[in-house]
Amino acid sequence: MPKHLLALAGFLVAAFAAGAFGAQFTPGPWYEALNRPSWNPPNWIFGPVWTVLYILIATSAWLVWRQGKKQPEAPTATALATWTVQLVLNALWSWIFFGLHQLAGAFAEVCLLWIAIALTIGLFGRVHKLAAWLLVPYLAWVSFAAFLNFTIWRLNP
């Protein structure tokens, strides 16, 4: 298998590993008992949405990695380090929200995640424009998730 396809597989494994970690902490009786807004999406939607987003997240990193192989002067190391930070923050949110039941802590964490994604988009844009654009749906979804997290927190003081 060519090296670039192995790298893509590695980025996919990393992205889905973050998702698998977060999936350990699923909505349960605690979450069902919370006051939630009427616009709270049904639980079934999160799996398909995150599957698509993790594919986009991995593909974007792979494009940046490949560009770095073609143009060693491209700032790929910093971009990929920031990508790694946002991926760790992504994995931690579910643990804080669903695992620890810390609504305020999860909101603070998702704000950090949002900043990390925005920084990643900016850094990826310097290396590979499509890679940056592939992260825009992720930032949009996390924006929605942050607002939902904030609303649930406020509804459940």
Steps between C-alpha positions, in 0.01 A plus 500: 500500500641842411630708789247779445209256537650363821522856626133558415413182688701626797314833504168315474597274791600803708174684428281197565699415814403841637141419410522156660632650821212748508247232410572324829310782667160485338174665594324297763245547777687803638485677164140398434400656835652838411290792384585545133383752241230404253758528218727235657571249220401136543781279632512290182626793290832533681651173371455575128604864538816413691588222254502751214683760709774255608557406136533870412727565800731214402502588131587861574802399710609253234488772232717726716741213569526424125559866418782502754660208319480693171607836647721447806501877566121496560408550870356153537651410838324780686177440308499129578592561866198730529288237326612250764408738782150554361456125460591442866260776605233341281540168681494658845170684460284185522686386809446836672136536395364143507759333722556761770161674459676837506287727283696818574834322463389349170396843376840647590668205329290528183597868481865395505421239235337767284811720527725205417293413192504863382879512547535172313294635211719811487821300506371244250400785268866602475592150385204363306178694434276196456627355828388817676159497333444135596503610865230767460208255550676378816528856632133559416393183683714582803352851501154345516616252766646782709173692486308183590741427787460857627120480478484167685732638766276807549185282509654278769662727762 
